Amino acid sequence: MQQVQLSEAEQRVYQAVTTLEARGQVPYPDLIAEESGLTQEQVGSPLHLLTEKGLLHREDSPMAGLDFGPRFCARQMA
């Protein structure tokens, strides 16, 4: 399996997403920022890069009329 090089911010954001999921919380950007210790502005770029690298995927709100913004879910590594 190939190794993907991640910046410190990307590592923190990815770990925050997996931690939130493990707790049963929905990984919205504001919770990801809180868990990672970064600001919401600081998590934007790492979220985008992790999505491009295939480590996270973005899901839009599944319930019509209740849009809490996108959530980001970790892809399971085989």
JSON list of C-alpha atoms in Angstrom, two decimals:
[
{"chain": "A", "resi": 1, "resn": "MET", "atom": "CA", "xyz": [0.00, 0.00, 0.00]},
{"chain": "A", "resi": 2, "resn": "GLN", "atom": "CA", "xyz": [1.33, 3.41, -0.89]},
{"chain": "A", "resi": 3, "resn": "GLN", "atom": "CA", "xyz": [2.01, 5.95, 1.79]},
{"chain": "A", "resi": 4, "resn": "VAL", "atom": "CA", "xyz": [0.36, 9.34, 1.46]},
{"chain": "A", "resi": 5, "resn": "GLN", "atom": "CA", "xyz": [2.36, 12.25, 2.82]},
{"chain": "A", "resi": 6, "resn": "LEU", "atom": "CA", "xyz": [0.25, 14.58, 4.93]},
{"chain": "A", "resi": 7, "resn": "SER", "atom": "CA", "xyz": [1.05, 17.97, 6.37]},
{"chain": "A", "resi": 8, "resn": "GLU", "atom": "CA", "xyz": [0.66, 18.48, 10.11]},
{"chain": "A", "resi": 9, "resn": "ALA", "atom": "CA", "xyz": [-2.66, 20.27, 9.57]},
{"chain": "A", "resi": 10, "resn": "GLU", "atom": "CA", "xyz": [-3.92, 17.44, 7.33]},
{"chain": "A", "resi": 11, "resn": "GLN", "atom": "CA", "xyz": [-2.96, 14.88, 9.97]},
{"chain": "A", "resi": 12, "resn": "ARG", "atom": "CA", "xyz": [-4.76, 16.84, 12.69]},
{"chain": "A", "resi": 13, "resn": "VAL", "atom": "CA", "xyz": [-7.89, 17.24, 10.56]},
{"chain": "A", "resi": 14, "resn": "TYR", "atom": "CA", "xyz": [-7.96, 13.56, 9.52]},
{"chain": "A", "resi": 15, "resn": "GLN", "atom": "CA", "xyz": [-7.49, 12.46, 13.14]},
{"chain": "A", "resi": 16, "resn": "ALA", "atom": "CA", "xyz": [-10.27, 14.82, 14.24]},
{"chain": "A", "resi": 17, "resn": "VAL", "atom": "CA", "xyz": [-12.66, 13.35, 11.65]},
{"chain": "A", "resi": 18, "resn": "THR", "atom": "CA", "xyz": [-11.91, 9.76, 12.68]},
{"chain": "A", "resi": 19, "resn": "THR", "atom": "CA", "xyz": [-12.21, 10.65, 16.38]},
{"chain": "A", "resi": 20, "resn": "LEU", "atom": "CA", "xyz": [-15.58, 12.34, 15.86]},
{"chain": "A", "resi": 21, "resn": "GLU", "atom": "CA", "xyz": [-16.86, 9.36, 13.86]},
{"chain": "A", "resi": 22, "resn": "ALA", "atom": "CA", "xyz": [-15.66, 6.95, 16.56]},
{"chain": "A", "resi": 23, "resn": "ARG", "atom": "CA", "xyz": [-17.70, 8.93, 19.11]},
{"chain": "A", "resi": 24, "resn": "GLY", "atom": "CA", "xyz": [-20.76, 8.81, 16.88]},
{"chain": "A", "resi": 25, "resn": "GLN", "atom": "CA", "xyz": [-20.64, 12.55, 16.18]},
{"chain": "A", "resi": 26, "resn": "VAL", "atom": "CA", "xyz": [-21.21, 14.01, 12.74]},
{"chain": "A", "resi": 27, "resn": "PRO", "atom": "CA", "xyz": [-17.96, 15.51, 11.41]},
{"chain": "A", "resi": 28, "resn": "TYR", "atom": "CA", "xyz": [-19.14, 18.98, 10.39]},
{"chain": "A", "resi": 29, "resn": "PRO", "atom": "CA", "xyz": [-16.40, 21.56, 9.75]},
{"chain": "A", "resi": 30, "resn": "ASP", "atom": "CA", "xyz": [-17.05, 23.43, 13.02]},
{"chain": "A", "resi": 31, "resn": "LEU", "atom": "CA", "xyz": [-16.67, 20.23, 15.09]},
{"chain": "A", "resi": 32, "resn": "ILE", "atom": "CA", "xyz": [-13.61, 19.22, 13.08]},
{"chain": "A", "resi": 33, "resn": "ALA", "atom": "CA", "xyz": [-12.05, 22.60, 13.84]},
{"chain": "A", "resi": 34, "resn": "GLU", "atom": "CA", "xyz": [-12.85, 22.28, 17.54]},
{"chain": "A", "resi": 35, "resn": "GLU", "atom": "CA", "xyz": [-11.51, 18.71, 17.76]},
{"chain": "A", "resi": 36, "resn": "SER", "atom": "CA", "xyz": [-8.33, 19.50, 15.81]},
{"chain": "A", "resi": 37, "resn": "GLY", "atom": "CA", "xyz": [-7.57, 22.70, 17.72]},
{"chain": "A", "resi": 38, "resn": "LEU", "atom": "CA", "xyz": [-7.65, 24.74, 14.51]},
{"chain": "A", "resi": 39, "resn": "THR", "atom": "CA", "xyz": [-9.97, 27.53, 13.41]},
{"chain": "A", "resi": 40, "resn": "GLN", "atom": "CA", "xyz": [-12.72, 26.90, 10.86]},
{"chain": "A", "resi": 41, "resn": "GLU", "atom": "CA", "xyz": [-10.70, 28.91, 8.35]},
{"chain": "A", "resi": 42, "resn": "GLN", "atom": "CA", "xyz": [-7.63, 26.73, 8.99]},
{"chain": "A", "resi": 43, "resn": "VAL", "atom": "CA", "xyz": [-9.47, 23.44, 8.37]},
{"chain": "A", "resi": 44, "resn": "GLY", "atom": "CA", "xyz": [-10.81, 24.48, 4.94]},
{"chain": "A", "resi": 45, "resn": "SER", "atom": "CA", "xyz": [-7.65, 23.78, 2.97]},
{"chain": "A", "resi": 46, "resn": "PRO", "atom": "CA", "xyz": [-6.78, 20.48, 4.73]},
{"chain": "A", "resi": 47, "resn": "LEU", "atom": "CA", "xyz": [-10.36, 19.24, 4.21]},
{"chain": "A", "resi": 48, "resn": "HIS", "atom": "CA", "xyz": [-10.10, 20.02, 0.50]},
{"chain": "A", "resi": 49, "resn": "LEU", "atom": "CA", "xyz": [-6.67, 18.37, 0.18]},
{"chain": "A", "resi": 50, "resn": "LEU", "atom": "CA", "xyz": [-7.71, 15.26, 2.12]},
{"chain": "A", "resi": 51, "resn": "THR", "atom": "CA", "xyz": [-10.75, 14.94, -0.14]},
{"chain": "A", "resi": 52, "resn": "GLU", "atom": "CA", "xyz": [-8.53, 15.24, -3.24]},
{"chain": "A", "resi": 53, "resn": "LYS", "atom": "CA", "xyz": [-6.22, 12.55, -1.83]},
{"chain": "A", "resi": 54, "resn": "GLY", "atom": "CA", "xyz": [-9.19, 10.24, -1.32]},
{"chain": "A", "resi": 55, "resn": "LEU", "atom": "CA", "xyz": [-8.88, 10.09, 2.48]},
{"chain": "A", "resi": 56, "resn": "LEU", "atom": "CA", "xyz": [-12.13, 11.94, 3.15]},
{"chain": "A", "resi": 57, "resn": "HIS", "atom": "CA", "xyz": [-15.34, 12.28, 1.22]},
{"chain": "A", "resi": 58, "resn": "ARG", "atom": "CA", "xyz": [-17.82, 15.09, 1.43]},
{"chain": "A", "resi": 59, "resn": "GLU", "atom": "CA", "xyz": [-21.51, 14.41, 2.01]},
{"chain": "A", "resi": 60, "resn": "ASP", "atom": "CA", "xyz": [-24.16, 17.07, 1.77]},
{"chain": "A", "resi": 61, "resn": "SER", "atom": "CA", "xyz": [-27.03, 17.15, 4.24]},
{"chain": "A", "resi": 62, "resn": "PRO", "atom": "CA", "xyz": [-29.25, 14.10, 3.61]},
{"chain": "A", "resi": 63, "resn": "MET", "atom": "CA", "xyz": [-32.45, 15.67, 4.92]},
{"chain": "A", "resi": 64, "resn": "ALA", "atom": "CA", "xyz": [-34.30, 18.13, 2.74]},
{"chain": "A", "resi": 65, "resn": "GLY", "atom": "CA", "xyz": [-34.85, 21.43, 4.44]},
{"chain": "A", "resi": 66, "resn": "LEU", "atom": "CA", "xyz": [-32.28, 20.74, 7.17]},
{"chain": "A", "resi": 67, "resn": "ASP", "atom": "CA", "xyz": [-28.97, 21.87, 5.81]},
{"chain": "A", "resi": 68, "resn": "PHE", "atom": "CA", "xyz": [-26.30, 22.01, 8.49]},
{"chain": "A", "resi": 69, "resn": "GLY", "atom": "CA", "xyz": [-23.62, 22.25, 5.83]},
{"chain": "A", "resi": 70, "resn": "PRO", "atom": "CA", "xyz": [-21.38, 19.56, 4.44]},
{"chain": "A", "resi": 71, "resn": "ARG", "atom": "CA", "xyz": [-19.94, 16.82, 6.55]},
{"chain": "A", "resi": 72, "resn": "PHE", "atom": "CA", "xyz": [-16.72, 15.01, 5.88]},
{"chain": "A", "resi": 73, "resn": "CYS", "atom": "CA", "xyz": [-16.34, 11.29, 6.44]},
{"chain": "A", "resi": 74, "resn": "ALA", "atom": "CA", "xyz": [-13.15, 9.25, 6.53]},
{"chain": "A", "resi": 75, "resn": "ARG", "atom": "CA", "xyz": [-12.70, 6.58, 3.91]},
{"chain": "A", "resi": 76, "resn": "GLN", "atom": "CA", "xyz": [-11.93, 3.18, 5.34]},
{"chain": "A", "resi": 77, "resn": "MET", "atom": "CA", "xyz": [-8.36, 2.18, 4.58]},
{"chain": "A", "resi": 78, "resn": "ALA", "atom": "CA", "xyz": [-8.04, -1.47, 3.56]}
]
